[in-house]
Coordinates of C-alpha atoms and ligand atoms in Angstrom, one line a residue:
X146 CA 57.8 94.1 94.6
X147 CA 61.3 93.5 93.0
X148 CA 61.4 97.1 92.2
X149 CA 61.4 98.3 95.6
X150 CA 63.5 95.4 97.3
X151 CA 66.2 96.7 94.4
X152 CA 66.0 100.3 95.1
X153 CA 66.2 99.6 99.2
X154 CA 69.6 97.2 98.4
X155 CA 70.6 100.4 96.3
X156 CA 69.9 102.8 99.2
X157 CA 71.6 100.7 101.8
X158 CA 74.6 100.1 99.8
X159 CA 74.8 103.8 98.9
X160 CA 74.5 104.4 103.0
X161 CA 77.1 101.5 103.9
X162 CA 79.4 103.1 101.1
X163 CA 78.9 106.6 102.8
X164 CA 79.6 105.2 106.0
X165 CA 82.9 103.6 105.4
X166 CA 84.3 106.5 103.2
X167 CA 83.6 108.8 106.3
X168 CA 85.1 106.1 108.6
X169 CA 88.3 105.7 106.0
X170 CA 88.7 109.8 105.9
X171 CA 88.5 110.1 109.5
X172 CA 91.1 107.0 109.9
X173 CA 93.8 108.8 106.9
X174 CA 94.3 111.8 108.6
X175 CA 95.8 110.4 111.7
X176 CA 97.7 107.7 110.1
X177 CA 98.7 109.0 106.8
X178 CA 102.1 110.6 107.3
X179 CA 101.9 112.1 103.7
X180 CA 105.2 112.9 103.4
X181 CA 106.5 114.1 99.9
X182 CA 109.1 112.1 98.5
X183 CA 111.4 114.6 96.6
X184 CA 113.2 114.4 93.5
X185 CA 116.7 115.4 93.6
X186 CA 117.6 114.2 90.1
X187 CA 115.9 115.2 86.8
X188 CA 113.1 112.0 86.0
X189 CA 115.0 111.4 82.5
X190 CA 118.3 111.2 83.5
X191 CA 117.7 109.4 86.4
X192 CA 115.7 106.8 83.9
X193 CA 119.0 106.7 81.5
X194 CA 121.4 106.2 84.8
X195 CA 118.9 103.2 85.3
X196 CA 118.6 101.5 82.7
X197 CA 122.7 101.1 82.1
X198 CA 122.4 98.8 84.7
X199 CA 121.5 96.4 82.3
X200 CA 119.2 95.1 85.4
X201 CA 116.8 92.4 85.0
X202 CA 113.2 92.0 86.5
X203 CA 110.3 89.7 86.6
X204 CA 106.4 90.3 87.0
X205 CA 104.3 87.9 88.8
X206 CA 100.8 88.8 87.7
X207 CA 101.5 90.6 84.3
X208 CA 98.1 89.3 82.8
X209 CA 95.9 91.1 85.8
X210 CA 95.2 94.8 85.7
X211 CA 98.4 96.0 87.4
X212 CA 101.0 93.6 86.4
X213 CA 99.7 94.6 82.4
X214 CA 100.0 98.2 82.9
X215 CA 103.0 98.1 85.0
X216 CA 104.5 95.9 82.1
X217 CA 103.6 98.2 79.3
X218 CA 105.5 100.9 80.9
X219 CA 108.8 99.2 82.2
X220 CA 108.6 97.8 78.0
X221 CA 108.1 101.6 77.0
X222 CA 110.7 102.8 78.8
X223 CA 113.0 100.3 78.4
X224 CA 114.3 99.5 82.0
X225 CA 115.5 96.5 82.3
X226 CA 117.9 94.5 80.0
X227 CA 115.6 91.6 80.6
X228 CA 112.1 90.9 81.3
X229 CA 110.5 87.6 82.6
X230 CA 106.9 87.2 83.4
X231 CA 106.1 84.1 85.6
X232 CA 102.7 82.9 85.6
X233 CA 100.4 79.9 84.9
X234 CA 99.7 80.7 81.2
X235 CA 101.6 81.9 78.1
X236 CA 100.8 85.4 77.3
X237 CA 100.5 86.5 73.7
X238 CA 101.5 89.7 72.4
X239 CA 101.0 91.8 69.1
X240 CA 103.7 94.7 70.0
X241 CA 106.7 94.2 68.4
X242 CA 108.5 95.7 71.4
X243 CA 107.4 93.1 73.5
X244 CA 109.6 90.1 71.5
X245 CA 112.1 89.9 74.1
X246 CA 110.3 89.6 77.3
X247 CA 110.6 86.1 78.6
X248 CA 108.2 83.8 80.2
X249 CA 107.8 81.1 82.8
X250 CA 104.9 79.4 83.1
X251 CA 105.1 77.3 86.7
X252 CA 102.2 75.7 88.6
X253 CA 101.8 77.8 91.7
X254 CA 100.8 74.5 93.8
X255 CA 104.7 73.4 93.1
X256 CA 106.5 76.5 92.6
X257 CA 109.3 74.6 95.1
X258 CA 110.1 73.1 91.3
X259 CA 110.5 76.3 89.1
X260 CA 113.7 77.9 90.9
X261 CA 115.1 78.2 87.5
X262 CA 112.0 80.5 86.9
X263 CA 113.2 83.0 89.6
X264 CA 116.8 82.7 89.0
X265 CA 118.8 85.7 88.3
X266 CA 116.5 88.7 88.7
X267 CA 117.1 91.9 90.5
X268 CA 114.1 93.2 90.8
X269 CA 110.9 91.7 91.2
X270 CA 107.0 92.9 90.8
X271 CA 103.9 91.2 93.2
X272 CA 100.7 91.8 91.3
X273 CA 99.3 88.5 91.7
X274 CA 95.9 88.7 93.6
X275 CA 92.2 86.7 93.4
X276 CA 88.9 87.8 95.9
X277 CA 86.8 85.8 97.9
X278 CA 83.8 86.2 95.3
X279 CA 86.2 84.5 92.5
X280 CA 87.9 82.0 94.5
X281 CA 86.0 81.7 97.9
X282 CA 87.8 82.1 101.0
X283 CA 90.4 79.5 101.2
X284 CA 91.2 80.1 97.2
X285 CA 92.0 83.4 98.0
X286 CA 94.5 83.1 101.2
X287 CA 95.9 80.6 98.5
X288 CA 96.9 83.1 96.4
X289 CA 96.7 86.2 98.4
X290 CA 99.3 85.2 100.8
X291 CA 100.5 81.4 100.1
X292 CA 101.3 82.2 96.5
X293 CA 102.9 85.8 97.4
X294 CA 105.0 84.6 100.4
X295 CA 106.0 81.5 98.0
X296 CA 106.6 83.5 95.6
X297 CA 109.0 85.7 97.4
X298 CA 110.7 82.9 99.0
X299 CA 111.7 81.6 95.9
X300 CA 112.5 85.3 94.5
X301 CA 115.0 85.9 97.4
X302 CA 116.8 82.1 96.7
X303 CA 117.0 83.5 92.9
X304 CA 119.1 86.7 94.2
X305 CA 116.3 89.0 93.9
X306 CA 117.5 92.3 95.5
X307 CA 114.3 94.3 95.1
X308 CA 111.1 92.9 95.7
X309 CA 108.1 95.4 95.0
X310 CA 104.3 93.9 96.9
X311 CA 101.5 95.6 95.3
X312 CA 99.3 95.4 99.0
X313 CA 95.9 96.9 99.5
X314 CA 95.0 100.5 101.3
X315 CA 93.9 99.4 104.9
X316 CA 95.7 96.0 104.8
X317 CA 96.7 95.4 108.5
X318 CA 97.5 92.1 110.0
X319 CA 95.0 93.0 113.0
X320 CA 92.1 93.7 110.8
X321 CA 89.1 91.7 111.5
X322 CA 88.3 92.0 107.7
X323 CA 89.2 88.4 106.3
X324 CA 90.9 90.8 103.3
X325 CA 92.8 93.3 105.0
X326 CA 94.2 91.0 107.6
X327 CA 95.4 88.9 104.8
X328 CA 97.1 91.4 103.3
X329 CA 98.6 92.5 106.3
X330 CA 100.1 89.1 107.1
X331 CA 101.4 88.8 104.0
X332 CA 103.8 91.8 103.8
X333 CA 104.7 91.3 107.3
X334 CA 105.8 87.4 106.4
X335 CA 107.8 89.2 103.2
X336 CA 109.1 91.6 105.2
X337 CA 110.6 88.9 107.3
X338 CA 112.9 87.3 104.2
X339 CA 115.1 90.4 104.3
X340 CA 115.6 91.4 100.8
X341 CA 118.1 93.9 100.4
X342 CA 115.2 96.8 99.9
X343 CA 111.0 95.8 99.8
X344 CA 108.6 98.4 98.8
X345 CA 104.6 98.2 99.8
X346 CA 102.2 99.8 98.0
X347 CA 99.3 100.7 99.4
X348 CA 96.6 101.6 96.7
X349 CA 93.3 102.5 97.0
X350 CA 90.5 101.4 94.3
X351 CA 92.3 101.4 91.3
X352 CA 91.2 103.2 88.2
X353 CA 91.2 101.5 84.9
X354 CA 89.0 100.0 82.6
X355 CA 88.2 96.3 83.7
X356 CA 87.5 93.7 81.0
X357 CA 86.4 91.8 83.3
X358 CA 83.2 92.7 85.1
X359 CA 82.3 92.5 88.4
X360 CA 79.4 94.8 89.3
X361 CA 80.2 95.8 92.9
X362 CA 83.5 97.4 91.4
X363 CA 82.0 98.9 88.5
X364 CA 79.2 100.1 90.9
X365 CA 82.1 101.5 93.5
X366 CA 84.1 103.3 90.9
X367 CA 80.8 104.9 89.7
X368 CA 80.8 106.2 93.1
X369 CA 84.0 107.5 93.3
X370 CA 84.2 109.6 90.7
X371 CA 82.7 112.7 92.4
X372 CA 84.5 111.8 95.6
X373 CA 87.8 111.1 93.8
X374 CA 87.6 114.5 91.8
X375 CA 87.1 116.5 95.4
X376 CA 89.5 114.4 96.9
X377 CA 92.0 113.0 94.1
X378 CA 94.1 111.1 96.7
X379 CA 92.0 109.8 99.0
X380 CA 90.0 106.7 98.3
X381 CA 91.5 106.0 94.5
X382 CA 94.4 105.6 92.5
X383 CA 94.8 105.5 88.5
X384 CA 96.1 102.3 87.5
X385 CA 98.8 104.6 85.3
X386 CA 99.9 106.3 88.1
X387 CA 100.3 103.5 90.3
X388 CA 102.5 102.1 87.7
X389 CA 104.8 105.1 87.5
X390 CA 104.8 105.3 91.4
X391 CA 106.3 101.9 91.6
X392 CA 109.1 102.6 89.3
X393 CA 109.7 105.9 90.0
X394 CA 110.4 104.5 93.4
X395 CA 112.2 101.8 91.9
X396 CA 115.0 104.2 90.5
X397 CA 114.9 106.2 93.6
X398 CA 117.7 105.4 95.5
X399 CA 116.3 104.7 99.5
X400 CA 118.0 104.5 102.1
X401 CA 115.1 103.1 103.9
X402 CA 115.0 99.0 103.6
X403 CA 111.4 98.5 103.8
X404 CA 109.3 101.4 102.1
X405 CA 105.7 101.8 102.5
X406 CA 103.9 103.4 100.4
X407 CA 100.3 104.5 101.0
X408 CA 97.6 105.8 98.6
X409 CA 98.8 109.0 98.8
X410 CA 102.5 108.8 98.6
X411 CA 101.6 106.8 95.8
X412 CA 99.7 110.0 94.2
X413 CA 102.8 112.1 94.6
X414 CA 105.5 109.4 93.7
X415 CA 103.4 108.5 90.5
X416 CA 103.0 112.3 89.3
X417 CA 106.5 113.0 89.8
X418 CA 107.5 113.1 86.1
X419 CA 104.3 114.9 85.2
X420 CA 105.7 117.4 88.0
X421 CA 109.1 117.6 86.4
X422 CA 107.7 118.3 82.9
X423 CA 105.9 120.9 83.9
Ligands
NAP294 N1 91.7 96.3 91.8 C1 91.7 97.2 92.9 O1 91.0 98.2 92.9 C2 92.8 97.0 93.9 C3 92.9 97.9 95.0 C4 93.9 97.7 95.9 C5 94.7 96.6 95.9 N2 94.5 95.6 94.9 C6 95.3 94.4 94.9 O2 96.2 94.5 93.9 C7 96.5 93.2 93.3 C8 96.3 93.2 91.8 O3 95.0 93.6 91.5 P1 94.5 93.6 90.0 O4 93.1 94.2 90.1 O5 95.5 94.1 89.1 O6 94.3 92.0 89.8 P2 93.7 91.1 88.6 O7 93.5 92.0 87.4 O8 92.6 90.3 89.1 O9 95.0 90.2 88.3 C9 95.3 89.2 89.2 C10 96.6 88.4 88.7 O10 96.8 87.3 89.6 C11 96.8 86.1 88.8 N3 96.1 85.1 89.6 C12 94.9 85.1 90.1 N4 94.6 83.9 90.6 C13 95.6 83.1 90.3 C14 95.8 81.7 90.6 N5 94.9 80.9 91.2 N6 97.0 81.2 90.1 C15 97.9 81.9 89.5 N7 97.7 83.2 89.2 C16 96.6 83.8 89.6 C17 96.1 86.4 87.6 O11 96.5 85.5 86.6 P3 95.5 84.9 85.5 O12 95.3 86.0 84.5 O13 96.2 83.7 85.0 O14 94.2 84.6 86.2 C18 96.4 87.9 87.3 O15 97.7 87.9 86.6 C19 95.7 92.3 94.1 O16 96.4 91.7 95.2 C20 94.6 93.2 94.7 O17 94.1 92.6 96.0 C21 93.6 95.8 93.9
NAG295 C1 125.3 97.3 80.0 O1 125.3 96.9 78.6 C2 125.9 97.8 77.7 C3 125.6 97.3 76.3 O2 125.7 95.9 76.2 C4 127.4 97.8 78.1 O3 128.1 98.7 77.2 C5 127.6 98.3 79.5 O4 128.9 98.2 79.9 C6 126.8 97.4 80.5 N1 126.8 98.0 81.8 C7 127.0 97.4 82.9 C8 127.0 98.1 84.2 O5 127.2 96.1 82.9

């Protein structure tokens, strides 16, 4: 009876789900340092020191989920003196306030021809990603890690100072899961071209609206929402404050060349201005 068959695949996905969150929670609280990064400067005028830079950026990914978001608020708060998204389609936009943000369209197969594309940025944003259920395996170490690495190649020949990976919670170049593990290569080979500062970030299922549908997702963040209001930081992130965490970092002067920034760290270092304005 399809009735039943459905509500056993139900059950033993609920079980599986179960499973893994308890094996993820057991696994965070030995490796999660959670260490608070602390604000020394007021949010504001550490925004306004920041943005008479006159520093430039470019997004790789700003029509995905991330790279929209994250490009909404560096537009909103007026960061960078210019903007360049580089991608394989033109984007469109009705906001007036997005009129001077530049694009490149290159064709990620040849990006050794677009180093024009990367030239001249300081500070670039990763938010390029496909799955295996869009793309199938090899599409996605294509994009997942030859496009990233590529990407960042040509990023560091362009004078890129700054390059900002948006990883995956878990990702670990030892991982028998074809996903993590290609993750983890990825940031490790980036980590390798020695920009002057690289920042990871870590985030757990993100929270947003997806136009797109894809029903294990849907069916996952369903899921999560008891579990992420007990345990806000643990197993999600919303998009909006994943966002702020990277630029928040961003203006955040490090000392630290490489930071890393798990799910958590990206919790505190995205509520940091809602901490200030308290
Ligand atoms: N979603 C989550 O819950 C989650 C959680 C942790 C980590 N992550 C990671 O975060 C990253 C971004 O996730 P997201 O959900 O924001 O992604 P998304 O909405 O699927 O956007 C992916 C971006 O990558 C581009 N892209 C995909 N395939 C491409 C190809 N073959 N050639 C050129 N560009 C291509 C897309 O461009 P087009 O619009 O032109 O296709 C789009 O701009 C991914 O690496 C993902 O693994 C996601
Ligand atoms: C940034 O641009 C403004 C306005 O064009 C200019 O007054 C300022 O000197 C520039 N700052 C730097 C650091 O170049």
């Amino acid at each position: 009876m399809p009735g039943v068959s459905g509500l056993g695949t139900g059950c033993w996905a609920v079980g599986s789900l179960l499973i893994l969150l308890a094996a993820i929670s057991i696994h965070q609280e030995y490796s999660d340092p959670g260490e608070l990064p602390r604000m020394e400067k007021d949010l504001q005028k550490l925004q306004e020191e920041y943005r008479q830079m006159n520093k430039s950026c470019f997004i790789l990914g700003a029509s995905g989920e991330t790279g929209k978001e994250l490009l909404k608020e560096i537009v909103q708060r007026q960061l960078f003196s210019k903007i360049t998204l580089i991608g394989r389609r033109k984007l469109t936009f009705e906001d007036e306030a997005y009129k001077n943000v530049n694009q490149e369209l290159v064709d990620f197969e040849k990006l050794d021809e677009y180093p024009s594309a990367f030239q001249g940025h300081d500070v670039g944003f990763c938010c390029l990603g496909t799955t295996k259920a869009k793309s199938g395996e090899a599409g996605f170490i294509r994009v997942d890690h030859d496009y990233v690495l590529k990407s960042a190649q040509m990023a560091k020949s362009g004078g890129c100072k700054h390059f900002n990976l948006e990883s995956s919670r878990g990702a670990n170049k030892a991982s028998s899961f074809l996903y993590l593990r290609v993750k983890g290569e990825v940031e490790a080979e980036v980590e390798e071209l020695d920009f002057d500062r690289f920042s990871i970030f870590r985030p757990a299922v993100l929270l947003c609206d997806r136009q797109e549908s894809r029903p294990s997702e849907w069916f996952a963040r369903k899921m999560l929402v008891p579990i992420s209001y007990m345990f806000p930081t643990a197993y999600s992130v919303p998009m909006t404050t994943l966002v702020k965490a990277m630029l928040n970092n961003m203006m955040l002067q490090s000392d630290k060349k490489v930071d890393l920034l798990e799910n958590k760290a990206i919790h505190s270092l995205g509520d940091l201005g809602k901490q200030e304005g308290k």
